[in-house]
Short mmCIF file of C-alpha atoms in Angstrom, two decimals:
data_model
loop_
_atom_site.label_atom_id
_atom_site.label_comp_id
_atom_site.label_asym_id
_atom_site.label_seq_id
_atom_site.Cartn_x
_atom_site.Cartn_y
_atom_site.Cartn_z
CA MET A 17 -8.27 -13.32 -121.83
CA ASN A 18 -6.97 -16.00 -119.46
CA LYS A 19 -3.29 -16.89 -119.30
CA VAL A 20 -3.60 -20.16 -121.20
CA LYS A 21 -5.56 -18.53 -123.99
CA GLN A 22 -2.94 -15.77 -124.18
CA ILE A 23 -0.22 -18.40 -124.60
CA SER A 24 -2.19 -20.12 -127.34
CA GLU A 25 -2.63 -16.78 -129.12
CA ALA A 26 1.09 -16.02 -128.74
CA ILE A 27 1.87 -19.21 -130.66
CA VAL A 28 -0.61 -18.34 -133.41
CA GLN A 29 0.53 -14.70 -133.60
CA LEU A 30 4.24 -15.68 -133.52
CA LYS A 31 4.95 -13.61 -130.40
CA TRP A 32 8.25 -15.33 -129.85
CA ASP A 33 9.58 -12.44 -127.81
CA GLU A 34 6.62 -12.52 -125.40
CA ILE A 35 6.13 -16.25 -124.88
CA ALA A 36 8.69 -16.67 -122.09
CA ALA A 37 7.12 -13.91 -119.99
CA LEU A 38 3.60 -15.22 -120.64
CA THR A 39 4.61 -18.75 -119.65
CA ASN A 40 6.29 -17.58 -116.46
CA GLU A 41 3.27 -15.43 -115.61
CA ALA A 42 0.98 -18.44 -116.04
CA LEU A 43 3.18 -20.57 -113.79
CA GLU A 44 3.28 -17.79 -111.17
CA ALA A 45 -0.51 -17.71 -111.35
CA GLU A 46 -0.35 -21.45 -110.49
CA VAL A 47 -1.63 -22.67 -113.83
CA PRO A 48 -0.39 -26.29 -114.03
CA ALA A 49 2.42 -26.83 -116.56
CA LEU A 50 0.48 -29.67 -118.20
CA GLU A 51 -2.50 -27.37 -118.70
CA ILE A 52 -0.27 -24.73 -120.32
CA LEU A 53 1.03 -27.43 -122.65
CA ASN A 54 -2.19 -29.22 -123.53
CA GLN A 55 -4.60 -26.30 -123.55
CA GLY A 56 -2.29 -23.50 -124.65
CA LEU A 57 0.69 -24.57 -126.71
CA VAL A 58 -0.66 -27.66 -128.48
CA PRO A 59 -3.94 -26.04 -129.62
CA GLY A 60 -1.92 -22.99 -130.75
CA MET A 61 0.31 -25.16 -132.93
CA SER A 62 -2.77 -26.93 -134.25
CA VAL A 63 -4.16 -23.61 -135.46
CA VAL A 64 -0.79 -22.82 -137.04
CA GLY A 65 -0.88 -26.16 -138.88
CA THR A 66 -4.37 -25.44 -140.20
CA LYS A 67 -3.36 -21.97 -141.38
CA PHE A 68 -0.34 -23.46 -143.18
CA ARG A 69 -2.49 -26.09 -144.91
CA ASN A 70 -4.92 -23.37 -145.98
CA GLY A 71 -2.12 -21.26 -147.44
CA GLU A 72 -2.73 -18.41 -144.95
CA ILE A 73 0.83 -18.62 -143.60
CA PHE A 74 4.08 -20.00 -144.98
CA LEU A 75 6.90 -22.24 -143.82
CA PRO A 76 9.11 -19.48 -142.32
CA GLU A 77 6.20 -18.46 -140.10
CA VAL A 78 5.50 -22.05 -139.10
CA LEU A 79 9.15 -22.42 -138.09
CA LEU A 80 8.91 -19.24 -136.04
CA SER A 81 5.81 -20.54 -134.25
CA ALA A 82 7.63 -23.82 -133.53
CA ARG A 83 10.54 -21.80 -132.15
CA THR A 84 8.04 -19.87 -129.99
CA MET A 85 6.61 -23.11 -128.64
CA LYS A 86 10.09 -24.47 -127.98
CA THR A 87 10.90 -21.41 -125.86
CA ALA A 88 7.84 -22.14 -123.71
CA LEU A 89 8.71 -25.83 -123.54
CA GLU A 90 12.21 -25.02 -122.28
CA ILE A 91 10.53 -23.41 -119.27
CA LEU A 92 7.91 -26.14 -118.81
CA THR A 93 10.02 -29.26 -119.39
CA PRO A 94 11.87 -29.28 -116.04
CA ILE A 95 8.51 -29.02 -114.25
CA LEU A 96 6.87 -31.66 -116.43
CA SER A 97 9.84 -33.98 -115.87
CA GLN A 98 9.43 -33.70 -112.09
CA GLN A 99 5.82 -34.75 -112.57
CA ASP A 100 6.89 -37.75 -114.69
CA THR A 101 5.00 -36.36 -117.66
CA PRO A 102 6.23 -38.21 -120.73
CA SER A 103 7.50 -36.32 -123.77
CA MET A 104 5.36 -36.18 -126.89
CA GLY A 105 7.45 -39.05 -128.22
CA ARG A 106 10.94 -40.12 -129.26
CA VAL A 107 11.89 -39.81 -132.91
CA ALA A 108 15.02 -40.63 -134.89
CA ILE A 109 15.31 -39.08 -138.33
CA GLY A 110 17.82 -39.06 -141.17
CA THR A 111 18.32 -38.62 -144.90
CA VAL A 112 18.86 -42.01 -146.53
CA LYS A 113 22.09 -43.44 -147.94
CA GLY A 114 23.37 -41.64 -151.03
CA ASP A 115 21.40 -38.46 -150.36
CA ILE A 116 23.19 -35.40 -148.98
CA HIS A 117 20.22 -33.03 -148.84
CA ASP A 118 19.46 -31.86 -145.34
CA ILE A 119 17.35 -28.71 -145.38
CA GLY A 120 14.00 -30.52 -145.42
CA LYS A 121 15.07 -32.98 -142.77
CA ASN A 122 16.43 -30.13 -140.62
CA ILE A 123 13.12 -28.28 -140.86
CA VAL A 124 11.25 -31.39 -139.72
CA VAL A 125 13.69 -31.76 -136.81
CA SER A 126 13.05 -28.16 -135.75
CA MET A 127 9.31 -28.63 -136.06
CA LEU A 128 9.35 -31.87 -134.04
CA GLU A 129 11.46 -30.31 -131.29
CA GLY A 130 9.24 -27.26 -131.29
CA ASN A 131 6.28 -29.55 -130.73
CA GLY A 132 7.83 -31.29 -127.76
CA PHE A 133 9.27 -34.43 -129.34
CA GLU A 134 12.68 -35.78 -128.36
CA VAL A 135 14.63 -36.04 -131.61
CA MET A 136 17.77 -37.94 -132.58
CA ASP A 137 19.06 -36.31 -135.76
CA LEU A 138 21.09 -38.94 -137.60
CA GLY A 139 22.19 -36.52 -140.32
CA ILE A 140 22.52 -37.16 -144.06
CA ASP A 141 23.73 -40.08 -146.18
CA VAL A 142 22.78 -42.49 -143.39
CA ASP A 143 23.58 -46.18 -143.90
CA THR A 144 20.69 -48.61 -143.69
CA GLU A 145 22.66 -50.48 -141.01
CA ARG A 146 22.85 -47.30 -138.93
CA PHE A 147 19.06 -46.88 -139.03
CA VAL A 148 18.64 -50.52 -137.93
CA GLU A 149 21.17 -50.09 -135.13
CA VAL A 150 19.50 -46.91 -133.84
CA VAL A 151 16.06 -48.54 -133.80
CA ARG A 152 17.45 -51.63 -132.07
CA ASP A 153 19.36 -49.71 -129.41
CA ASN A 154 16.88 -46.97 -128.57
CA ASN A 155 13.35 -46.80 -127.30
CA LEU A 156 11.85 -44.93 -130.25
CA GLN A 157 8.26 -44.52 -131.32
CA ILE A 158 8.96 -43.02 -134.74
CA LEU A 159 11.68 -43.31 -137.39
CA GLY A 160 11.69 -40.59 -140.06
CA LEU A 161 13.27 -41.31 -143.46
CA SER A 162 13.90 -38.53 -145.97
CA ALA A 163 15.04 -38.49 -149.61
CA LEU A 164 15.07 -35.60 -152.06
CA LEU A 165 15.67 -37.39 -155.33
CA THR A 166 14.00 -40.20 -157.23
CA SER A 167 17.42 -41.81 -157.48
CA THR A 168 17.83 -42.05 -153.69
CA MET A 169 14.17 -42.70 -152.85
CA PRO A 170 14.56 -46.50 -153.25
CA MET A 171 16.82 -46.45 -150.18
CA ILE A 172 13.74 -45.63 -148.11
CA GLU A 173 12.23 -48.95 -149.13
CA GLU A 174 15.58 -50.69 -148.55
CA THR A 175 15.66 -49.31 -145.02
CA ILE A 176 12.12 -50.47 -144.25
CA LYS A 177 12.97 -53.94 -145.58
CA ALA A 178 16.15 -54.00 -143.46
CA LEU A 179 14.13 -53.13 -140.34
CA GLU A 180 11.72 -55.98 -141.08
CA LYS A 181 14.58 -58.39 -141.77
CA ALA A 182 16.12 -57.46 -138.42
CA GLY A 183 12.80 -58.17 -136.70
CA LEU A 184 12.32 -54.51 -135.84
CA GLY A 185 9.37 -53.77 -138.11
CA GLN A 186 6.93 -53.74 -135.18
CA LYS A 187 9.27 -51.87 -132.81
CA VAL A 188 8.97 -48.51 -134.51
CA GLN A 189 6.60 -46.71 -136.86
CA VAL A 190 8.17 -45.28 -140.00
CA ILE A 191 7.22 -41.92 -141.50
CA VAL A 192 8.64 -41.09 -144.93
CA GLY A 193 8.96 -37.80 -146.78
CA GLY A 194 10.89 -35.70 -149.28
CA ALA A 195 10.12 -34.01 -152.59
CA PRO A 196 9.58 -37.12 -154.77
CA VAL A 197 7.81 -39.16 -152.07
CA THR A 198 4.04 -39.53 -152.27
CA GLN A 199 1.32 -41.16 -150.18
CA ALA A 200 1.01 -43.83 -152.88
CA TYR A 201 4.73 -44.61 -152.65
CA ALA A 202 4.56 -44.69 -148.85
CA ASP A 203 1.67 -47.18 -149.05
CA GLN A 204 3.47 -49.26 -151.67
CA ILE A 205 6.62 -49.73 -149.58
CA GLY A 206 4.78 -50.38 -146.33
CA ALA A 207 5.58 -47.14 -144.48
CA ASP A 208 3.32 -46.33 -141.53
CA GLY A 209 2.96 -42.68 -142.47
CA TYR A 210 3.76 -40.01 -145.03
CA GLY A 211 4.60 -36.39 -144.32
CA ALA A 212 3.89 -34.20 -147.34
CA ASP A 213 5.59 -31.33 -145.49
CA ALA A 214 7.04 -30.57 -142.06
CA VAL A 215 3.67 -29.73 -140.54
CA ALA A 216 2.09 -32.92 -141.88
CA ALA A 217 5.06 -34.95 -140.59
CA VAL A 218 4.57 -33.62 -137.06
CA GLU A 219 0.82 -34.25 -137.20
CA LYS A 220 1.40 -37.79 -138.50
CA ALA A 221 3.93 -38.49 -135.73
CA ARG A 222 1.42 -37.29 -133.16
CA ASP A 223 -1.37 -39.39 -134.70
CA LEU A 224 0.72 -42.56 -134.91
CA ILE A 225 1.87 -42.27 -131.30
CA ALA A 226 -1.72 -41.66 -130.14
CA THR A 227 -3.05 -44.81 -131.84
CA MET B 23 37.90 -25.37 -171.10
CA PRO B 24 36.56 -21.91 -170.16
CA ILE B 25 36.27 -21.27 -166.44
CA LEU B 26 34.85 -18.00 -165.18
CA HIS B 27 35.52 -17.03 -161.57
CA ASN B 28 33.89 -14.28 -159.51
CA VAL B 29 30.84 -14.05 -161.72
CA PRO B 30 29.02 -10.90 -160.60
CA LEU B 31 25.60 -11.65 -159.09
CA THR B 32 23.20 -8.98 -157.96
CA LEU B 33 20.49 -10.20 -155.60
CA SER B 34 17.61 -7.98 -154.61
CA ILE B 35 15.00 -8.52 -151.93
CA GLU B 36 12.30 -8.72 -154.62
CA GLN B 37 13.90 -11.86 -156.10
CA LEU B 38 13.83 -13.80 -152.85
CA PRO B 39 10.19 -14.76 -152.11
CA ARG B 40 9.89 -17.54 -154.69
CA ARG B 41 12.72 -19.59 -153.22
CA GLN B 42 11.32 -18.99 -149.74
CA GLY B 43 8.17 -20.76 -150.95
CA VAL B 44 6.00 -17.72 -150.21
CA GLY B 45 5.17 -16.52 -153.71
CA GLU B 46 5.28 -12.76 -153.23
CA LEU B 47 7.05 -10.45 -150.79
CA LEU B 48 3.65 -9.17 -149.68
CA ASN B 49 2.95 -12.60 -148.19
CA LEU B 50 5.77 -12.24 -145.67
CA ARG B 51 5.36 -10.55 -142.29
CA PRO B 52 7.38 -7.32 -141.86
CA GLU B 53 9.73 -8.91 -139.30
CA MET B 54 10.51 -11.69 -141.80
CA ILE B 55 11.30 -9.13 -144.49
CA THR B 56 13.61 -7.35 -142.03
CA LEU B 57 15.35 -10.64 -141.30
CA LEU B 58 15.69 -11.33 -145.03
CA HIS B 59 17.34 -7.92 -145.48
CA GLU B 60 19.78 -8.72 -142.66
CA LEU B 61 20.64 -12.10 -144.12
CA LEU B 62 21.05 -10.66 -147.60
CA ASN B 63 23.49 -8.10 -146.19
CA SER B 64 25.36 -10.88 -144.38
CA VAL B 65 25.82 -12.71 -147.69
CA ASP B 66 27.95 -9.77 -148.87
CA GLU B 67 29.66 -9.06 -145.56
CA LEU B 68 30.68 -12.69 -144.99
CA HIS B 69 31.49 -13.33 -148.68
CA LEU B 70 29.19 -16.32 -148.76
CA LEU B 71 28.94 -16.40 -152.55
CA GLU B 72 31.80 -17.61 -154.75
CA PRO B 73 30.06 -17.90 -158.12
CA VAL B 74 32.02 -19.79 -160.75
CA ILE B 75 31.15 -21.33 -164.11
CA ALA B 76 32.86 -24.10 -166.10
CA TYR B 77 31.64 -24.87 -169.59
CA GLU B 78 32.61 -26.58 -172.80
CA LEU B 79 31.09 -26.60 -176.29
CA HIS B 80 30.69 -29.94 -178.11
CA SER B 81 29.59 -30.61 -181.69
CA ILE B 82 26.59 -32.87 -182.27
CA THR B 83 27.18 -35.71 -184.72
CA GLU B 84 23.97 -37.72 -184.52
CA MET B 85 20.45 -37.33 -183.19
CA GLN B 86 17.80 -40.04 -182.89
CA HIS B 87 14.46 -39.84 -181.12
CA ASP B 88 15.90 -41.04 -177.82
CA ARG B 89 19.62 -40.38 -178.17
CA LEU B 90 21.98 -37.54 -178.96
CA CYS B 91 25.64 -38.23 -179.83
CA LEU B 92 28.58 -35.84 -179.63
CA LYS B 93 31.77 -35.71 -181.68
CA ASP B 94 33.84 -37.26 -178.88
CA GLY B 95 31.55 -40.32 -178.84
CA THR B 96 29.55 -39.39 -175.75
CA ALA B 97 25.83 -40.15 -176.02
CA PHE B 98 23.03 -38.60 -173.98
CA HIS B 99 20.02 -40.88 -173.61
CA GLY B 100 16.39 -39.91 -173.26
CA GLN B 101 13.91 -38.07 -175.45
CA LEU B 102 14.23 -34.59 -173.95
CA LEU B 103 17.29 -33.37 -175.87
CA PRO B 104 16.29 -34.69 -179.32
CA SER B 105 12.72 -33.41 -178.93
CA PHE B 106 13.67 -29.91 -177.76
CA LEU B 107 16.93 -29.39 -179.63
CA LYS B 108 16.09 -30.82 -183.07
CA THR B 109 18.01 -28.12 -184.95
CA ALA B 110 20.97 -27.84 -182.58
CA ARG B 111 24.48 -28.10 -184.05
CA GLU B 112 26.37 -27.91 -180.76
CA LEU B 113 25.73 -28.37 -177.07
CA ALA B 114 27.10 -26.15 -174.32
CA ILE B 115 27.78 -28.37 -171.32
CA VAL B 116 27.88 -26.32 -168.14
CA VAL B 117 28.46 -26.79 -164.42
CA CYS B 118 28.25 -23.79 -162.10
CA THR B 119 28.19 -23.24 -158.35
CA ILE B 120 28.01 -20.56 -155.71
CA GLY B 121 30.50 -22.60 -153.67
CA PRO B 122 30.22 -24.23 -150.26
CA ARG B 123 30.36 -21.21 -147.94
CA LEU B 124 26.67 -20.34 -147.93
CA GLU B 125 25.48 -23.88 -147.26
CA GLU B 126 28.06 -24.22 -144.48
CA LYS B 127 26.55 -21.12 -142.90
CA VAL B 128 23.05 -22.64 -143.29
CA THR B 129 24.22 -25.78 -141.48
CA ASP B 130 25.74 -23.59 -138.80
CA TYR B 131 22.41 -21.81 -138.24
CA PHE B 132 20.58 -25.11 -137.78
CA LYS B 133 23.28 -26.35 -135.39
CA ARG B 134 22.91 -23.13 -133.38
CA ASP B 135 19.16 -23.76 -133.16
CA GLU B 136 18.32 -20.87 -135.45
CA PRO B 137 16.34 -22.77 -138.07
CA LEU B 138 14.46 -19.75 -139.39
CA GLN B 139 17.72 -18.03 -140.31
CA GLY B 140 18.93 -21.31 -141.83
CA LEU B 141 15.79 -21.72 -143.92
CA LEU B 142 15.81 -18.13 -145.19
CA LEU B 143 19.53 -18.17 -146.00
CA ASP B 144 19.10 -21.47 -147.86
CA GLY B 145 16.41 -19.79 -149.98
CA ILE B 146 18.78 -16.90 -150.69
CA GLY B 147 21.35 -19.46 -151.84
CA SER B 148 18.84 -21.06 -154.21
CA THR B 149 18.00 -17.61 -155.60
CA ALA B 150 21.72 -17.01 -156.14
CA VAL B 151 21.97 -20.26 -158.10
CA ASP B 152 18.96 -19.18 -160.20
CA SER B 153 20.74 -15.90 -160.95
CA LEU B 154 23.94 -17.72 -161.82
CA VAL B 155 22.01 -19.94 -164.25
CA GLN B 156 20.67 -16.77 -165.90
CA GLU B 157 24.25 -15.52 -166.23
CA VAL B 158 25.20 -18.84 -167.85
CA CYS B 159 22.34 -18.54 -170.35
CA GLN B 160 23.44 -15.00 -171.21
CA LEU B 161 27.03 -16.18 -171.66
CA ILE B 162 26.05 -19.04 -173.97
CA ARG B 163 23.74 -16.74 -175.94
CA HIS B 164 26.81 -14.59 -176.66
CA GLU B 165 28.79 -17.70 -177.71
CA ALA B 166 25.96 -18.78 -180.00
CA SER B 167 25.57 -15.31 -181.45
CA SER B 168 29.28 -15.16 -182.29
CA ARG B 169 28.72 -18.30 -184.42
CA GLY B 170 25.62 -16.87 -186.07
CA TYR B 171 23.34 -19.13 -184.04
CA GLU B 172 20.83 -18.93 -181.19
CA ALA B 173 20.96 -20.61 -177.80
CA SER B 174 18.15 -22.55 -176.17
CA ASN B 175 17.21 -22.37 -172.52
CA SER B 176 18.95 -24.82 -170.21
CA LEU B 177 18.00 -28.45 -169.68
CA SER B 178 19.28 -30.55 -166.80
CA PRO B 179 19.59 -34.23 -165.88
CA GLY B 180 16.62 -35.19 -163.75
CA MET B 181 14.10 -33.40 -165.95
CA PRO B 182 11.47 -35.66 -167.53
CA GLY B 183 13.08 -37.27 -170.59
CA LEU B 184 16.68 -36.75 -169.42
CA PRO B 185 17.46 -39.30 -166.68
CA LEU B 186 19.50 -38.23 -163.69
CA SER B 187 21.96 -41.00 -164.62
CA GLU B 188 23.04 -38.79 -167.56
CA GLN B 189 24.72 -36.59 -164.98
CA TRP B 190 27.77 -38.87 -165.19
CA GLN B 191 28.15 -38.26 -168.94
CA LEU B 192 27.71 -34.54 -168.42
CA PHE B 193 30.48 -34.42 -165.82
CA GLN B 194 32.88 -36.17 -168.19
CA LEU B 195 32.44 -33.32 -170.66
CA VAL B 196 33.22 -30.35 -168.43
CA PRO B 197 36.06 -29.69 -165.94
CA ALA B 198 33.74 -29.49 -162.93
CA GLU B 199 36.40 -30.60 -160.48
CA GLN B 200 38.40 -27.48 -161.37
CA ILE B 201 35.62 -25.34 -159.89
CA GLY B 202 35.25 -27.57 -156.85
CA VAL B 203 32.11 -29.45 -157.90
CA HIS B 204 32.02 -33.23 -157.70
CA LEU B 205 29.42 -35.97 -157.89
CA THR B 206 28.62 -38.20 -154.96
CA SER B 207 28.30 -41.94 -155.54
CA SER B 208 24.57 -41.43 -156.17
CA GLY B 209 25.14 -38.68 -158.74
CA MET B 210 24.36 -35.66 -156.59
CA MET B 211 26.41 -32.51 -156.88
CA SER B 212 28.51 -31.24 -154.02
CA PRO B 213 28.39 -28.34 -153.11
CA ARG B 214 24.61 -28.70 -153.19
CA LYS B 215 24.14 -25.12 -154.38
CA SER B 216 25.35 -26.03 -157.87
CA ALA B 217 23.68 -26.55 -161.23
CA SER B 218 24.53 -28.69 -164.23
CA MET B 219 22.95 -28.03 -167.58
CA ILE B 220 22.90 -28.56 -171.30
CA ILE B 221 22.14 -25.72 -173.71
CA GLY B 222 21.49 -26.19 -177.41
CA ILE B 223 23.26 -23.99 -179.96
CA GLY B 224 21.99 -23.74 -183.53
CA PRO B 225 19.34 -22.12 -185.69
CA ASP B 226 15.82 -21.65 -184.32
CA MET B 227 16.59 -22.72 -180.77
CA PRO B 228 13.55 -22.95 -178.47
CA THR B 229 13.20 -20.83 -175.35
CA TRP B 230 10.58 -20.92 -172.63
CA THR B 231 9.64 -19.07 -169.48
CA GLU B 232 10.26 -20.35 -165.96
CA ALA B 233 6.51 -20.80 -165.58
CA GLN B 234 6.38 -22.99 -168.68
CA ALA B 235 9.27 -25.07 -167.33
CA CYS B 236 7.37 -25.50 -164.05
CA ASP B 237 4.31 -26.65 -166.02
CA ARG B 238 6.35 -29.56 -167.42
CA CYS B 239 7.70 -30.67 -164.03
CA SER B 240 6.36 -33.83 -162.41
CA LEU B 241 6.26 -32.05 -159.03
CA LYS B 242 4.18 -29.13 -160.26
CA GLU B 243 1.12 -30.06 -158.19
CA THR B 244 2.93 -29.95 -154.86
CA CYS B 245 6.03 -27.78 -155.32
CA HIS B 246 6.11 -24.69 -153.09
CA TYR B 247 8.65 -23.07 -155.41
CA ARG B 248 6.80 -23.32 -158.70
CA VAL B 249 6.30 -20.30 -160.91
CA TYR B 250 2.72 -19.97 -162.08
CA THR B 251 1.84 -19.39 -165.72
CA HIS B 252 0.07 -16.15 -166.42
CA PRO B 253 -2.51 -16.71 -169.19
CA GLU B 254 -0.80 -14.23 -171.53
CA ALA B 255 2.54 -16.10 -171.18
CA THR B 256 1.14 -19.42 -172.40
CA THR B 257 2.15 -20.31 -175.93
#
């Protein structure tokens, strides 16, 4: 099995304790860092996402695979930066005003970072004005909005409206998620994407940035 | 205003998979099970659980199809209570929590870039709250029995037919602040690992399984934590 294939398998098999050595071995064998990323790590995470959707693996395992990928990325990023390779994308994410739940948002943050995104974690109970300010002042591709309760979910719509009112609706693409949020609700409030779970959120972020 | 501190909770590894969203222990890889054991031990070693219950019993004075009134004048709105607790004479109003220490540790894990540990420990915390709710139900069953009545299972604001806004009424009826639980401006409990509930006391009180409760939930199609109904449990 070639080095890149081994790295891809390590992601799928959750070999978090072997990934650093495998990545370094590939680099020593003069496999380009970008090839390790695009033909090893990314396809590996794609398989993990498919297995999760099919119910073959569960969220703790997905998080471990993301952690495995992040370990490899920590080795590759300095090299990729020297080559002016852009990151997967820049994302800001927070739980909306009035909502203090953070576990779901934290999992999405870990998954995004594990997949090579730069992430600004805005925390919980985030004011609409803060979201607007962050979008205005930063070069972001994606804004993630999370709510866990039906009572706080309307603040997602409020935030999207505030972005539009501030003339920032076209500057960033908004992905929404959280237990009560549905695709229908996301469509109704004019969100650009909906993440049913952390894996779907990462895939949606990748899709939106690619289009 | 009964307040019970240091409620004994016994958590076993077999209880944990549901709140990890994995269904059964068999679905977890051996290294995950090892990590769960380590985290479960750390819960004891670091004293991460501070289970406490506050409750109060209130007499029912009036019940209509969408409203239930108590002796002190408080009214709960929505159809859930009248439809499930038709024969109730009293309500037990309860707030309980495992305290803030566990969720602080979860936050710490995420800050230290150890999300897997954070996720698993959060699931252990949710399991602890489930166990605490069972202790509450047992406690109220004893209260009901001492009055010659039965106790229903617990119902909570946010369930279909009992709006989350009723949380404010509930918190006026029980000394939650004395056990360190308060509501945020949007009606959420802090610490997050807390539960608020209403239990009917009277003759012929209804009970149901966790799986039957999951069947009634609006999130049942997508929830990773749902309990599935076994055919023989359906009534």
